PDB file of C-alpha atoms in Angstrom:
ATOM      1  CA  MET A   1     -47.133 -46.906-108.715  1.00  0.00           C
ATOM      2  CA  SER A   2     -43.666 -46.231-109.011  1.00  0.00           C
ATOM      3  CA  ALA A   3     -41.643 -49.774-108.705  1.00  0.00           C
ATOM      4  CA  PRO A   4     -39.115 -49.232-105.399  1.00  0.00           C
ATOM      5  CA  ALA A   5     -35.833 -47.864-105.876  1.00  0.00           C
ATOM      6  CA  ALA A   6     -32.778 -50.404-105.849  1.00  0.00           C
ATOM      7  CA  THR A   7     -31.588 -50.775-102.066  1.00  0.00           C
ATOM      8  CA  VAL A   8     -28.402 -49.186-102.499  1.00  0.00           C
ATOM      9  CA  ILE A   9     -25.993 -51.610-100.196  1.00  0.00           C
ATOM     10  CA  GLY A  10     -22.504 -49.988 -99.682  1.00  0.00           C
ATOM     11  CA  TYR A  11     -19.825 -50.131 -98.371  1.00  0.00           C
ATOM     12  CA  ASP A  12     -18.426 -50.772 -94.099  1.00  0.00           C
ATOM     13  CA  ARG A  13     -17.856 -47.515 -91.756  1.00  0.00           C
ATOM     14  CA  THR A  14     -13.799 -48.871 -91.987  1.00  0.00           C
ATOM     15  CA  THR A  15     -13.842 -48.700 -95.229  1.00  0.00           C
ATOM     16  CA  LYS A  16     -15.330 -45.483 -96.402  1.00  0.00           C
ATOM     17  CA  ALA A  17     -13.263 -43.312 -93.232  1.00  0.00           C
ATOM     18  CA  LEU A  18      -9.398 -45.187 -95.429  1.00  0.00           C
ATOM     19  CA  HIS A  19     -10.813 -43.881 -98.499  1.00  0.00           C
ATOM     20  CA  TRP A  20     -11.855 -40.447 -97.765  1.00  0.00           C
ATOM     21  CA  ALA A  21      -8.789 -40.653 -95.564  1.00  0.00           C
ATOM     22  CA  THR A  22      -6.899 -41.126 -98.462  1.00  0.00           C
ATOM     23  CA  VAL A  23      -8.585 -38.385-101.096  1.00  0.00           C
ATOM     24  CA  LEU A  24      -7.930 -36.346 -98.312  1.00  0.00           C
ATOM     25  CA  VAL A  25      -4.787 -37.173 -97.782  1.00  0.00           C
ATOM     26  CA  LEU A  26      -3.684 -37.017-101.319  1.00  0.00           C
ATOM     27  CA  LEU A  27      -5.001 -33.868-101.596  1.00  0.00           C
ATOM     28  CA  ALA A  28      -2.510 -32.483 -99.153  1.00  0.00           C
ATOM     29  CA  GLN A  29       0.501 -33.890-100.764  1.00  0.00           C
ATOM     30  CA  LEU A  30      -0.831 -32.618-103.849  1.00  0.00           C
ATOM     31  CA  VAL A  31      -0.691 -28.861-102.128  1.00  0.00           C
ATOM     32  CA  VAL A  32       2.154 -29.515 -99.935  1.00  0.00           C
ATOM     33  CA  GLY A  33       4.217 -31.311-103.170  1.00  0.00           C
ATOM     34  CA  TYR A  34       3.876 -28.479-106.024  1.00  0.00           C
ATOM     35  CA  LEU A  35       4.237 -26.024-103.557  1.00  0.00           C
ATOM     36  CA  LEU A  36       8.111 -27.624-103.782  1.00  0.00           C
ATOM     37  CA  ASP A  37       8.645 -26.169-107.167  1.00  0.00           C
ATOM     38  CA  VAL A  38       7.726 -22.506-106.036  1.00  0.00           C
ATOM     39  CA  ASP A  39       9.675 -22.496-103.055  1.00  0.00           C
ATOM     40  CA  ASP A  40      12.559 -20.560-104.516  1.00  0.00           C
ATOM     41  CA  SER A  41      14.748 -23.562-103.250  1.00  0.00           C
ATOM     42  CA  GLY A  42      15.470 -24.691-106.268  1.00  0.00           C
ATOM     43  CA  HIS A  43      15.465 -28.025-105.431  1.00  0.00           C
ATOM     44  CA  GLY A  44      12.134 -29.073-107.479  1.00  0.00           C
ATOM     45  CA  ARG A  45       9.999 -31.498-106.489  1.00  0.00           C
ATOM     46  CA  GLY A  46      12.250 -32.960-102.962  1.00  0.00           C
ATOM     47  CA  ARG A  47      15.592 -33.514-104.669  1.00  0.00           C
ATOM     48  CA  GLY A  48      18.142 -31.548-102.277  1.00  0.00           C
ATOM     49  CA  ARG A  49      21.084 -30.327-102.496  1.00  0.00           C
ATOM     50  CA  GLY A  50      23.063 -30.715-105.640  1.00  0.00           C
ATOM     51  CA  GLY A  51      26.651 -30.187-105.930  1.00  0.00           C
ATOM     52  CA  ALA A  52      28.647 -29.217-108.982  1.00  0.00           C
ATOM     53  CA  SER A  53      27.356 -32.109-111.160  1.00  0.00           C
ATOM     54  CA  GLY A  54      23.533 -30.489-110.779  1.00  0.00           C
ATOM     55  CA  ARG A  55      22.743 -34.151-109.919  1.00  0.00           C
ATOM     56  CA  GLY A  56      20.733 -34.524-105.571  1.00  0.00           C
ATOM     57  CA  ARG A  57      21.614 -37.423-103.863  1.00  0.00           C
ATOM     58  CA  GLY A  58      22.872 -41.077-105.238  1.00  0.00           C
ATOM     59  CA  ARG A  59      25.790 -41.918-108.000  1.00  0.00           C
ATOM     60  CA  GLY A  60      26.894 -38.258-108.657  1.00  0.00           C
ATOM     61  CA  GLY A  61      25.623 -35.910-105.696  1.00  0.00           C
ATOM     62  CA  ASP A  62      27.253 -34.277-102.779  1.00  0.00           C
ATOM     63  CA  ASP A  63      24.362 -35.677-100.193  1.00  0.00           C
ATOM     64  CA  ASP A  64      24.058 -39.001 -98.945  1.00  0.00           C
ATOM     65  CA  ALA A  65      21.215 -40.481 -96.904  1.00  0.00           C
ATOM     66  CA  GLY A  66      22.282 -38.582 -93.926  1.00  0.00           C
ATOM     67  CA  ALA A  67      22.013 -35.839 -95.012  1.00  0.00           C
ATOM     68  CA  VAL A  68      18.858 -35.728 -96.245  1.00  0.00           C
ATOM     69  CA  LEU A  69      17.579 -36.845 -93.608  1.00  0.00           C
ATOM     70  CA  ASP A  70      19.739 -34.303 -91.068  1.00  0.00           C
ATOM     71  CA  ARG A  71      17.440 -31.568 -93.311  1.00  0.00           C
ATOM     72  CA  LEU A  72      14.752 -33.036 -92.516  1.00  0.00           C
ATOM     73  CA  VAL A  73      14.611 -33.361 -88.834  1.00  0.00           C
ATOM     74  CA  SER A  74      16.081 -30.240 -88.844  1.00  0.00           C
ATOM     75  CA  GLY A  75      13.338 -28.833 -90.471  1.00  0.00           C
ATOM     76  CA  ASP A  76      15.542 -26.051 -92.716  1.00  0.00           C
ATOM     77  CA  GLU A  77      13.215 -27.873 -95.774  1.00  0.00           C
ATOM     78  CA  PRO A  78       9.468 -28.222 -93.142  1.00  0.00           C
ATOM     79  CA  LEU A  79       7.844 -28.564 -96.356  1.00  0.00           C
ATOM     80  CA  LEU A  80       9.802 -30.704 -97.799  1.00  0.00           C
ATOM     81  CA  ALA A  81       9.584 -32.381 -94.094  1.00  0.00           C
ATOM     82  CA  VAL A  82       5.717 -32.619 -94.502  1.00  0.00           C
ATOM     83  CA  HIS A  83       5.624 -33.921 -98.003  1.00  0.00           C
ATOM     84  CA  VAL A  84       8.006 -36.794 -96.686  1.00  0.00           C
ATOM     85  CA  LEU A  85       5.358 -37.413 -93.924  1.00  0.00           C
ATOM     86  CA  LEU A  86       2.440 -37.290 -95.896  1.00  0.00           C
ATOM     87  CA  GLY A  87       3.794 -39.467 -98.632  1.00  0.00           C
ATOM     88  CA  VAL A  88       4.742 -42.221 -95.655  1.00  0.00           C
ATOM     89  CA  THR A  89       1.123 -41.898 -94.300  1.00  0.00           C
ATOM     90  CA  VAL A  90      -0.324 -42.321 -97.850  1.00  0.00           C
ATOM     91  CA  LEU A  91       1.814 -45.256 -98.106  1.00  0.00           C
ATOM     92  CA  LEU A  92       0.713 -46.433 -94.796  1.00  0.00           C
ATOM     93  CA  LEU A  93      -3.050 -46.015 -96.132  1.00  0.00           C
ATOM     94  CA  GLY A  94      -2.489 -48.569 -99.256  1.00  0.00           C
ATOM     95  CA  VAL A  95      -0.934 -50.947 -97.594  1.00  0.00           C
ATOM     96  CA  THR A  96      -3.896 -51.142 -94.727  1.00  0.00           C
ATOM     97  CA  ARG A  97      -6.294 -50.950 -97.644  1.00  0.00           C
ATOM     98  CA  LEU A  98      -4.739 -53.197 -99.403  1.00  0.00           C
ATOM     99  CA  ARG A  99      -4.434 -55.554 -96.710  1.00  0.00           C
ATOM    100  CA  ARG A 100      -8.259 -55.464 -95.049  1.00  0.00           C
ATOM    101  CA  ARG A 101      -8.958 -55.826 -99.278  1.00  0.00           C
ATOM    102  CA  ARG A 102      -7.744 -58.826 -98.087  1.00  0.00           C
ATOM    103  CA  VAL A 103      -9.418 -60.279 -95.162  1.00  0.00           C
ATOM    104  CA  VAL A 104     -12.783 -58.013 -95.535  1.00  0.00           C
ATOM    105  CA  PRO A 105     -15.431 -58.907 -98.178  1.00  0.00           C
ATOM    106  CA  LEU A 106     -16.731 -55.916-100.822  1.00  0.00           C
ATOM    107  CA  PRO A 107     -19.815 -55.984-100.646  1.00  0.00           C
ATOM    108  CA  PRO A 108     -21.445 -57.125-104.208  1.00  0.00           C
ATOM    109  CA  TRP A 109     -21.124 -54.822-107.224  1.00  0.00           C
ATOM    110  CA  ALA A 110     -24.048 -52.444-107.618  1.00  0.00           C
ATOM    111  CA  GLU A 111     -27.002 -53.989-110.114  1.00  0.00           C
ATOM    112  CA  THR A 112     -26.304 -50.817-112.182  1.00  0.00           C
ATOM    113  CA  LEU A 113     -22.706 -51.773-113.463  1.00  0.00           C
ATOM    114  CA  SER A 114     -22.638 -53.115-116.942  1.00  0.00           C
ATOM    115  CA  SER A 115     -19.949 -56.501-117.148  1.00  0.00           C
ATOM    116  CA  ARG A 116     -18.011 -53.641-118.788  1.00  0.00           C
ATOM    117  CA  GLU A 117     -17.961 -50.784-116.007  1.00  0.00           C
ATOM    118  CA  ARG A 118     -16.738 -53.359-113.576  1.00  0.00           C
ATOM    119  CA  THR A 119     -14.343 -54.749-115.426  1.00  0.00           C
ATOM    120  CA  TRP A 120     -13.507 -50.275-115.499  1.00  0.00           C
ATOM    121  CA  ALA A 121     -13.828 -50.170-112.641  1.00  0.00           C
ATOM    122  CA  HIS A 122     -11.514 -53.124-111.416  1.00  0.00           C
ATOM    123  CA  ARG A 123      -8.542 -51.832-113.380  1.00  0.00           C
ATOM    124  CA  THR A 124      -8.988 -48.963-112.109  1.00  0.00           C
ATOM    125  CA  GLU A 125      -8.960 -49.669-108.279  1.00  0.00           C
ATOM    126  CA  GLN A 126      -5.918 -51.780-109.635  1.00  0.00           C
ATOM    127  CA  LEU A 127      -4.106 -48.848-110.616  1.00  0.00           C
ATOM    128  CA  LEU A 128      -4.963 -46.142-107.866  1.00  0.00           C
ATOM    129  CA  TYR A 129      -3.805 -48.963-105.170  1.00  0.00           C
ATOM    130  CA  LEU A 130      -0.769 -49.773-107.549  1.00  0.00           C
ATOM    131  CA  SER A 131       0.174 -45.459-107.530  1.00  0.00           C
ATOM    132  CA  LEU A 132      -0.476 -45.865-103.470  1.00  0.00           C
ATOM    133  CA  VAL A 133       2.494 -47.944-103.319  1.00  0.00           C
ATOM    134  CA  VAL A 134       4.754 -47.276-105.814  1.00  0.00           C
ATOM    135  CA  MET A 135       4.432 -43.465-105.965  1.00  0.00           C
ATOM    136  CA  PRO A 136       5.768 -42.944-101.716  1.00  0.00           C
ATOM    137  CA  LEU A 137       8.730 -45.452-102.363  1.00  0.00           C
ATOM    138  CA  SER A 138       9.137 -43.950-105.384  1.00  0.00           C
ATOM    139  CA  GLY A 139       9.651 -40.868-103.562  1.00  0.00           C
ATOM    140  CA  ILE A 140      11.732 -42.176-100.639  1.00  0.00           C
ATOM    141  CA  GLY A 141      14.283 -43.913-103.173  1.00  0.00           C
ATOM    142  CA  VAL A 142      14.142 -39.668-105.103  1.00  0.00           C
ATOM    143  CA  LEU A 143      15.837 -39.043-101.590  1.00  0.00           C
ATOM    144  CA  LEU A 144      17.684 -41.511-100.041  1.00  0.00           C
ATOM    145  CA  VAL A 145      19.159 -43.363-103.101  1.00  0.00           C
ATOM    146  CA  ASP A 146      18.896 -41.826-106.080  1.00  0.00           C
ATOM    147  CA  ASP A 147      17.241 -38.906-108.470  1.00  0.00           C
ATOM    148  CA  ASP A 148      17.611 -41.470-111.395  1.00  0.00           C
ATOM    149  CA  LEU A 149      14.341 -42.603-109.942  1.00  0.00           C
ATOM    150  CA  LEU A 150      11.951 -39.189-110.335  1.00  0.00           C
ATOM    151  CA  ALA A 151      11.177 -40.411-113.360  1.00  0.00           C
ATOM    152  CA  LEU A 152       9.482 -44.039-111.905  1.00  0.00           C
ATOM    153  CA  HIS A 153       7.576 -40.948-109.194  1.00  0.00           C
ATOM    154  CA  VAL A 154       6.437 -38.639-111.881  1.00  0.00           C
ATOM    155  CA  THR A 155       5.554 -41.401-114.176  1.00  0.00           C
ATOM    156  CA  THR A 156       2.903 -43.052-110.912  1.00  0.00           C
ATOM    157  CA  HIS A 157       1.665 -39.132-110.723  1.00  0.00           C
ATOM    158  CA  VAL A 158       0.505 -40.061-113.743  1.00  0.00           C
ATOM    159  CA  VAL A 159      -0.649 -43.050-113.704  1.00  0.00           C
ATOM    160  CA  LEU A 160      -3.034 -41.694-110.518  1.00  0.00           C
ATOM    161  CA  PHE A 161      -4.391 -39.215-112.348  1.00  0.00           C
ATOM    162  CA  ALA A 162      -5.554 -41.076-115.089  1.00  0.00           C
ATOM    163  CA  ALA A 163      -6.858 -43.672-113.400  1.00  0.00           C
ATOM    164  CA  LEU A 164      -8.792 -40.526-110.483  1.00  0.00           C
ATOM    165  CA  VAL A 165     -10.685 -39.789-113.906  1.00  0.00           C
ATOM    166  CA  ALA A 166     -11.531 -42.894-115.145  1.00  0.00           C
ATOM    167  CA  HIS A 167     -13.055 -43.494-111.566  1.00  0.00           C
ATOM    168  CA  LEU A 168     -14.957 -40.071-111.298  1.00  0.00           C
ATOM    169  CA  GLY A 169     -15.930 -40.464-114.283  1.00  0.00           C
ATOM    170  CA  LEU A 170     -17.849 -43.842-113.530  1.00  0.00           C
ATOM    171  CA  VAL A 171     -18.941 -42.108-110.635  1.00  0.00           C
ATOM    172  CA  LEU A 172     -20.406 -38.920-112.218  1.00  0.00           C
ATOM    173  CA  LYS A 173     -21.653 -40.750-114.779  1.00  0.00           C
ATOM    174  CA  HIS A 174     -23.830 -43.021-112.458  1.00  0.00           C
ATOM    175  CA  GLN A 175     -24.758 -40.093-110.368  1.00  0.00           C
ATOM    176  CA  LEU A 176     -24.937 -37.353-112.974  1.00  0.00           C
ATOM    177  CA  VAL A 177     -26.288 -39.323-115.387  1.00  0.00           C
ATOM    178  CA  ASP A 178     -27.701 -42.589-114.726  1.00  0.00           C
ATOM    179  CA  ARG A 179     -28.983 -40.901-111.666  1.00  0.00           C
ATOM    180  CA  ASP A 180     -28.687 -44.809-109.744  1.00  0.00           C
ATOM    181  CA  ARG A 181     -27.423 -43.754-106.332  1.00  0.00           C
ATOM    182  CA  LEU A 182     -24.296 -44.983-106.548  1.00  0.00           C
ATOM    183  CA  LEU A 183     -22.047 -42.675-105.183  1.00  0.00           C
ATOM    184  CA  ARG A 184     -24.187 -43.640-102.053  1.00  0.00           C
ATOM    185  CA  ARG A 185     -22.588 -46.569-101.803  1.00  0.00           C
ATOM    186  CA  MET A 186     -19.643 -45.083-100.700  1.00  0.00           C
ATOM    187  CA  LEU A 187     -20.593 -42.438 -98.312  1.00  0.00           C
TER     188      LEU A 187
END
């Protein structure tokens, strides 16, 4: 007679809903963000119409925050407006998840995670949460303050992608190699 499978203790419904809502909004944001690069506007990812200096807003540019907001509200740049709306949504989801994390206890670690994997998962989550806050804030900064923040915005994309690969790698290892049903905790 084989031993019974370990009971899977998962996350609560609200945590799961916030997790998957974040995944969906990030996917939509990535699609819209990359469409901004190929829309023939020449503005790149969210940058405004620069003056002769070639810069957007901020130091040396022709656009001020009011002009950027006017373009967003007027509907002249619908992809940019959607990108900003999704970015604000990512920020709100990230902050909501961080606040909720302080008051709602997490389930115990999965028994099948080694000490090293628990550390890996924890550090990966920290980078993901950091990205969910810094990426939209730096994007808003690019729009309203200065294109110099674009480097930070792009860097947080790289951090997000690296953390996602690490996060998904650990989940896939447990799902496909260890076959311990770790993924069910978030389904």
